[in-house]
XYZ file of C-alpha atoms in Angstrom:
468
model
C 72.178 103.217 96.623
C 68.611 104.289 94.427
C 69.955 108.101 92.937
C 67.263 111.166 92.883
C 65.286 111.479 89.593
C 65.974 114.663 88.049
C 63.336 117.610 89.190
C 62.427 120.661 88.319
C 65.022 123.283 86.934
C 66.310 125.573 89.368
C 64.971 129.134 89.513
C 68.015 130.551 88.175
C 68.870 127.950 85.879
C 69.435 128.393 81.688
C 65.834 128.825 81.475
C 65.516 131.780 83.604
C 68.927 133.336 82.373
C 68.386 133.489 78.761
C 64.656 135.481 79.142
C 67.487 137.822 81.305
C 68.317 138.533 77.521
C 70.716 137.089 74.923
C 73.137 139.945 75.138
C 74.347 138.505 78.917
C 74.562 135.210 77.893
C 76.733 136.539 74.719
C 78.645 138.188 77.148
C 80.472 134.584 78.762
C 81.224 133.494 81.903
C 82.853 137.206 82.426
C 80.244 139.128 82.474
C 78.428 137.100 85.219
C 79.501 138.127 88.921
C 77.919 135.446 91.305
C 77.104 132.049 90.679
C 73.358 130.151 90.878
C 72.893 129.876 94.634
C 70.672 126.753 94.684
C 71.621 123.482 96.313
C 71.075 121.109 93.505
C 74.450 119.311 93.288
C 76.173 116.464 90.740
C 79.391 114.768 91.618
C 81.288 113.037 89.149
C 83.599 109.670 89.332
C 85.230 108.029 86.350
C 87.055 104.462 87.285
C 89.894 103.782 84.555
C 89.398 102.326 81.889
C 89.244 98.371 81.880
C 93.111 97.263 81.696
C 94.389 93.715 81.390
C 96.526 94.915 84.655
C 93.877 96.475 86.878
C 92.087 94.551 90.087
C 88.706 94.038 90.319
C 86.428 97.324 90.776
C 87.234 99.677 93.683
C 85.556 102.436 94.991
C 85.626 105.637 94.530
C 86.099 106.657 97.993
C 87.513 110.310 97.852
C 83.805 111.030 96.083
C 81.660 109.235 98.397
C 83.073 110.515 101.823
C 82.280 114.283 99.871
C 79.103 112.746 99.018
C 78.349 111.038 102.843
C 79.214 115.088 104.421
C 76.734 117.183 101.570
C 74.481 114.481 102.499
C 74.945 114.399 106.685
C 75.209 118.106 106.622
C 71.447 118.477 106.652
C 70.749 120.689 104.272
C 66.770 121.054 103.874
C 66.814 121.906 100.239
C 69.864 119.528 98.900
C 69.338 117.021 95.838
C 72.575 115.036 94.806
C 72.869 112.388 92.417
C 76.277 111.069 91.478
C 77.722 109.346 88.116
C 79.903 107.052 89.435
C 81.299 105.947 85.863
C 83.499 103.447 83.861
C 83.499 104.487 80.806
C 80.810 106.426 78.876
C 81.249 109.263 76.424
C 82.035 113.215 77.215
C 79.107 114.519 75.660
C 76.194 111.782 76.480
C 77.275 112.204 80.217
C 77.356 116.095 80.233
C 73.548 115.895 78.441
C 72.511 113.810 81.453
C 74.289 116.039 83.851
C 73.062 118.858 81.878
C 69.494 117.417 82.124
C 69.589 117.001 85.900
C 70.051 120.908 86.128
C 72.601 120.626 89.141
C 74.130 124.543 90.249
C 77.052 122.838 91.555
C 79.402 119.985 89.832
C 82.132 118.504 91.908
C 84.606 116.116 89.736
C 86.727 113.976 91.229
C 90.327 114.319 88.953
C 92.906 111.538 88.415
C 95.137 111.317 85.304
C 92.824 108.705 84.205
C 89.371 110.827 84.684
C 90.702 114.946 84.069
C 90.990 114.629 80.132
C 86.952 112.945 79.964
C 86.029 115.206 82.271
C 87.793 118.785 80.826
C 85.854 117.394 78.114
C 82.228 117.039 80.403
C 82.278 120.297 82.249
C 83.061 122.593 79.051
C 80.115 120.975 77.717
C 77.937 121.840 80.673
C 79.896 125.268 81.674
C 78.284 126.095 77.626
C 74.838 125.635 78.944
C 75.069 127.391 82.100
C 78.140 129.918 83.360
C 76.637 130.402 85.975
C 76.867 126.727 87.668
C 80.022 126.092 90.374
C 82.654 124.170 88.822
C 84.296 122.565 91.282
C 87.466 120.339 90.500
C 89.012 117.838 93.353
C 91.814 114.742 93.905
C 95.143 114.286 92.705
C 94.731 116.155 89.272
C 93.132 119.420 90.510
C 96.059 121.401 90.998
C 97.090 124.468 89.360
C 99.898 123.711 87.791
C 98.241 120.687 85.973
C 96.296 123.621 84.057
C 98.953 126.067 83.674
C 100.352 124.804 80.413
C 98.475 122.474 77.266
C 96.354 120.499 76.895
C 94.219 121.126 80.660
C 95.233 125.359 80.006
C 92.150 124.990 77.555
C 89.852 123.785 80.187
C 90.651 126.875 82.651
C 87.467 128.816 82.436
C 85.582 125.606 82.660
C 86.340 124.730 86.377
C 85.858 127.547 88.369
C 87.540 126.114 92.336
C 89.997 123.843 93.227
C 90.338 122.001 96.319
C 94.058 121.105 97.575
C 94.022 117.854 99.342
C 90.814 117.050 101.778
C 87.860 117.713 99.808
C 85.325 116.937 102.704
C 84.994 119.805 105.001
C 85.434 122.266 101.965
C 83.146 121.467 99.656
C 79.775 120.890 102.215
C 81.216 124.973 102.592
C 81.071 125.557 99.032
C 77.236 123.911 99.102
C 76.548 126.384 103.006
C 77.299 128.930 101.013
C 73.656 131.079 100.108
C 76.340 133.818 97.641
C 79.252 132.119 95.599
C 80.803 135.330 94.239
C 84.835 135.282 93.893
C 85.124 136.827 97.371
C 83.264 134.505 99.151
C 84.865 131.302 96.792
C 88.253 133.402 97.814
C 88.216 133.033 101.676
C 88.143 130.169 101.500
C 90.771 127.576 102.727
C 92.764 124.638 101.114
C 91.332 126.102 97.559
C 92.982 127.062 94.641
C 90.805 130.348 93.340
C 90.993 131.597 89.419
C 93.633 134.896 89.928
C 94.331 136.882 86.732
C 95.893 134.465 83.856
C 96.572 131.571 86.594
C 95.239 130.668 90.424
C 95.652 131.557 93.903
C 95.854 129.296 96.879
C 94.498 130.345 100.050
C 95.272 129.142 102.638
C 95.549 125.271 103.831
C 92.829 124.411 105.858
C 93.548 122.085 109.309
C 93.413 119.031 108.361
C 89.793 116.894 109.405
C 89.529 114.839 112.563
C 88.989 111.405 110.158
C 86.078 110.109 113.418
C 84.012 113.041 112.264
C 83.633 112.697 108.914
C 80.308 110.752 107.985
C 80.693 106.973 106.666
C 79.582 106.492 103.129
C 79.219 103.104 103.756
C 77.170 103.752 106.681
C 75.015 105.450 104.556
C 74.586 102.855 102.591
C 76.305 105.394 99.371
C 79.016 102.505 98.069
C 78.396 99.892 95.554
C 77.745 96.476 96.899
C 80.308 93.686 96.244
C 84.265 93.786 95.039
C 86.464 95.588 97.326
C 85.708 97.421 100.507
C 88.245 100.676 100.687
C 89.209 101.343 103.943
C 91.520 104.232 105.265
C 92.860 104.441 108.963
C 95.037 107.946 108.681
C 96.068 109.674 106.435
C 99.643 111.498 104.958
C 102.466 109.848 105.196
C 105.673 110.626 107.329
C 108.042 110.370 104.249
C 108.707 112.112 101.635
C 109.570 110.651 98.289
C 109.163 112.980 95.046
C 107.575 110.245 92.954
C 104.777 109.678 95.378
C 101.952 112.118 96.513
C 101.633 110.893 100.147
C 104.242 112.692 101.748
C 102.836 116.092 100.427
C 100.384 115.936 103.464
C 100.083 116.608 106.831
C 102.446 113.913 108.976
C 100.082 111.202 109.238
C 99.153 112.530 113.510
C 95.565 112.383 113.085
C 94.237 108.596 113.505
C 90.774 106.280 113.640
C 89.507 105.411 117.053
C 88.910 101.579 117.673
C 85.090 101.757 118.294
C 84.984 104.327 114.886
C 87.012 101.640 113.217
C 84.951 98.612 114.554
C 81.403 100.534 112.973
C 83.687 101.263 109.333
C 84.384 97.212 109.048
C 80.716 96.347 110.430
C 79.895 98.263 108.051
C 81.994 97.346 104.970
C 80.805 93.604 105.685
C 77.458 94.847 104.857
C 78.445 95.487 101.743
C 78.947 92.143 100.615
C 82.762 92.711 99.858
C 85.577 90.054 99.561
C 88.341 92.200 101.155
C 89.761 95.101 102.138
C 91.951 97.618 100.936
C 93.891 99.360 102.835
C 94.489 103.067 101.231
C 96.479 103.680 104.344
C 101.050 104.657 103.011
C 101.453 101.358 105.039
C 99.869 99.595 107.626
C 103.258 99.828 109.625
C 103.876 103.171 108.458
C 101.873 105.232 111.976
C 101.582 102.997 114.615
C 98.975 104.161 116.965
C 96.559 103.768 114.061
C 98.190 100.358 113.915
C 97.157 99.473 117.058
C 93.961 100.829 116.745
C 93.030 99.237 114.018
C 94.241 95.974 114.967
C 91.875 95.710 118.023
C 88.898 96.640 115.773
C 89.597 94.008 113.476
C 89.955 91.696 116.678
C 86.625 93.281 118.051
C 84.866 93.071 114.664
C 86.166 89.472 113.230
C 85.990 91.568 110.230
C 89.395 89.635 108.605
C 88.312 86.358 110.018
C 86.489 85.637 106.938
C 87.574 88.795 104.453
C 90.960 89.354 103.880
C 93.177 91.653 103.710
C 95.463 94.703 100.772
C 97.623 96.516 102.234
C 101.187 98.056 101.078
C 104.207 97.991 104.292
C 107.691 100.126 104.613
C 109.976 96.859 105.113
C 112.025 98.670 107.366
C 109.789 99.206 109.546
C 108.193 95.678 109.592
C 107.655 94.488 113.250
C 106.647 90.885 115.139
C 103.148 92.659 116.125
C 102.818 93.923 112.599
C 103.625 89.855 111.964
C 101.146 88.736 113.884
C 98.881 90.556 112.439
C 98.692 89.484 109.107
C 99.047 86.071 109.890
C 95.746 86.275 112.115
C 94.097 87.834 108.567
C 92.036 85.240 106.101
C 94.014 86.218 103.360
C 96.618 88.723 103.075
C 98.327 90.208 100.307
C 100.975 92.555 100.999
C 102.368 95.170 98.892
C 106.227 95.811 99.085
C 107.264 99.148 97.674
C 111.256 99.013 97.173
C 110.749 101.335 93.866
C 114.409 100.452 93.580
C 117.134 98.135 94.687
C 119.776 100.170 93.829
C 120.105 103.373 97.204
C 121.976 105.198 94.025
C 118.407 105.097 92.178
C 116.759 105.975 94.925
C 118.354 108.712 96.954
C 117.331 110.917 93.746
C 114.000 110.930 94.917
C 114.420 111.187 98.258
C 114.322 106.833 99.191
C 116.376 104.396 100.637
C 117.018 100.635 101.309
C 118.443 97.915 103.764
C 118.987 95.109 101.649
C 119.920 92.851 104.966
C 116.900 94.302 106.385
C 115.316 93.253 103.122
C 115.843 90.077 103.180
C 115.148 89.290 106.589
C 111.956 90.647 106.856
C 111.381 89.273 103.075
C 111.345 85.385 104.799
C 109.090 86.738 107.749
C 106.365 88.235 105.644
C 106.345 85.922 102.894
C 105.177 83.425 106.036
C 102.608 84.908 106.685
C 101.397 86.739 103.596
C 101.111 86.583 99.641
C 103.437 89.104 98.580
C 103.822 91.178 95.557
C 107.044 93.161 95.035
C 106.679 96.781 93.016
C 109.651 98.829 91.085
C 109.236 101.664 88.863
C 110.872 101.371 85.399
C 111.827 105.073 84.564
C 112.915 107.157 87.798
C 115.150 109.866 86.908
C 118.884 108.357 87.726
C 118.342 105.247 87.106
C 119.208 103.455 83.714
C 118.412 100.588 81.991
C 121.361 98.667 83.106
C 120.229 98.978 86.507
C 116.896 98.782 86.310
C 116.834 95.389 84.062
C 119.325 93.951 86.722
C 116.741 95.036 89.599
C 113.937 93.530 87.660
C 115.841 90.102 87.118
C 116.373 89.491 90.370
C 112.911 91.052 91.537
C 111.796 88.521 89.141
C 113.748 85.773 91.130
C 112.190 86.668 94.734
C 109.797 84.021 95.520
C 106.448 86.197 95.717
C 104.657 88.251 92.501
C 106.362 91.381 90.797
C 104.434 94.807 89.607
C 106.332 97.139 87.632
C 104.778 100.372 87.622
C 106.090 102.721 85.038
C 107.046 106.313 86.389
C 104.517 109.061 86.393
C 105.230 112.727 86.786
C 101.915 113.684 89.864
C 101.571 117.209 89.656
C 102.222 116.723 93.599
C 105.395 114.712 93.042
C 107.618 114.451 90.312
C 105.939 117.896 88.526
C 106.617 120.034 90.860
C 109.989 118.557 93.236
C 112.172 117.526 90.600
C 115.030 119.205 90.423
C 116.384 120.461 87.138
C 118.723 118.018 86.458
C 116.769 115.361 86.474
C 115.716 117.329 82.371
C 112.350 115.011 83.187
C 109.441 114.925 79.838
C 106.525 112.923 80.137
C 102.918 112.708 78.246
C 101.275 116.217 79.167
C 97.206 114.011 79.103
C 99.303 110.619 80.655
C 101.862 112.053 82.907
C 104.159 108.904 82.350
C 107.959 109.647 81.667
C 109.095 109.915 78.756
C 112.574 110.459 79.216
C 114.854 112.013 82.354
C 117.983 111.806 83.596
C 119.538 108.301 82.526
C 116.610 106.974 80.712
C 116.149 108.466 77.137
C 113.094 108.407 75.215
C 114.576 105.312 72.895
C 115.999 103.259 75.935
C 112.205 104.279 78.088
C 110.278 102.575 75.030
C 112.565 99.498 74.350
C 112.297 98.629 78.187
C 108.947 98.913 77.784
C 108.372 96.263 75.156
C 110.654 94.422 76.922
C 108.334 94.109 79.820
C 105.507 93.096 77.369
C 107.562 90.682 76.154
C 108.428 89.413 79.409
C 104.675 89.207 81.139
C 103.846 87.657 78.074
C 106.190 84.704 78.074
C 106.015 84.337 82.467
C 102.275 84.853 82.484
C 101.798 87.780 83.166
C 99.844 90.961 82.113
C 100.640 94.284 80.288
C 98.563 97.505 80.785
C 98.961 101.458 79.922
C 100.448 101.896 83.463
C 102.206 98.750 84.632
C 103.035 95.289 84.229
C 102.069 92.135 86.656
C 104.280 88.991 86.685
C 103.049 85.744 88.839
C 105.112 84.101 91.539
C 108.551 82.146 89.619
C 107.663 78.394 89.368
C-alpha cells in the first residue's frame, strides 16, 4: 500500500492555535472545549518485539478493519495514513505523526504496544492538545488506566473504544463537532468523567458482511499469514480469556462473503490463513459457511490453515474439513488436565473424550496442545504433572505464562485468588497456589526444558516440538 504523503496542516492545527495566543497554549487541554474538526487521520499499531517463540508476521487485522471502514465511508476530505510498526522508538514515531499533523489519532492497544503508544501520544498531545486521541483494542479499557503506570497517560487519551471499533471509529471521523457532548453520545465508548471514565451504552454488534474487507481494498501487507474471521465472540466465559466477554457468537459471515474474502487473501501471496475465531468448531453455522466457501474457492487446496479447536466439540464434519486442507495446524487449548484447576477459571475437561478426539485429530492435522502456567488454584506439583503428561503426547506443546487481561482475570477474578501481576506486561506474579518464588522457579524450569528438548523460550510462552 502506498501511504499518502504528509500534506498541509489542518486549518486549526498547532500554528493556528499558537496565533491565538500563548495564554491558551499555557492553559493546556482543559481550557479547550472542542477538538479539531478535520478528517486527517493517523492510525497506529505495533507488532510485538521479535520473540524466539513467536510465529511469522501476522497483520494487525483490527487496525486494517478500522482503516477499511473509514476509507470505504466516502469522506471527501479524508486523509489517512497508517503506522503498522515493527520496532521503532516512541519519540521518532511521534515526530513522524506530528509532521503528518493529524486531527484524529487512532491507536490499536495490546499489552505489548500500550506502553509504547502511551509515550507516543504524550508527545503528540504536547504538540497540539486539540488532536483527538482514540485508543481501541484489548488494552483500551478504563481499568488499565485506573492505576500506575498507565494512570499517568489518562490526560493524553480522549476516548476508549470498547470491543468492536469499525463503526464507532467511523462515527468519530464523521463528527463535525467533536466536543464532550458529541463524544459522550457515541455508543460503545468510554469517556473521561472526573477522575475516572464513564462507559456509554454498548453498541449493537455489527453485521460482519457489511464491514469492508481490508484484503479486498489491498490495505494489508503481502506475504506471511493471512488473517481470516468468520464470527466474533465465544459461547464460553473462561475467566482467563477475553473472548467470552462479547455477545454470544450468533453473527456469522455468509458463504459468498467468505468466498470473496478467501480469494482476496489469496491475492496477497500468503502461505496459510490464520483463523482468529475463538475456535473452528464453536459456531456451527460459521463452520458450515466456511467449509462451503472453501470448497467453492479451492483456497485450502493450495494454502494451509492455522486454527484452534475445542476438543469436546469436535465432530466428524470438522475432521473431514481438516483432512481436505493441504496443511492444517490445530491448537488444542486444554489449559490444564486437572478439572479442579479448570473449575477455578470456569473451564472443564473430559479426559475420555479428549483421548478419543486427540487420536482422530492427529490423523488429519499437525497438533499442538496448549497449557497455562500460573493459573489461580493450580500449584507447582500439579502443573509439573500436567507438563510431563503433555510432553508425552505425540504433538507439539505450547506453555503460556498466565496474563491478567483487562477484560479477563483483572476484573473477573474473585478476591480469594489473591492475584498479583506485573502492571506493564500483565504477567501473573503470584496467586492462590503460586508464590512468587515458585512461579519464578517454574519459569526457569521451562526455559531449561525448552533448551534440552529443542524448543524455544519467549517472553510470554515456551514451545516444545513433538517428542522424538
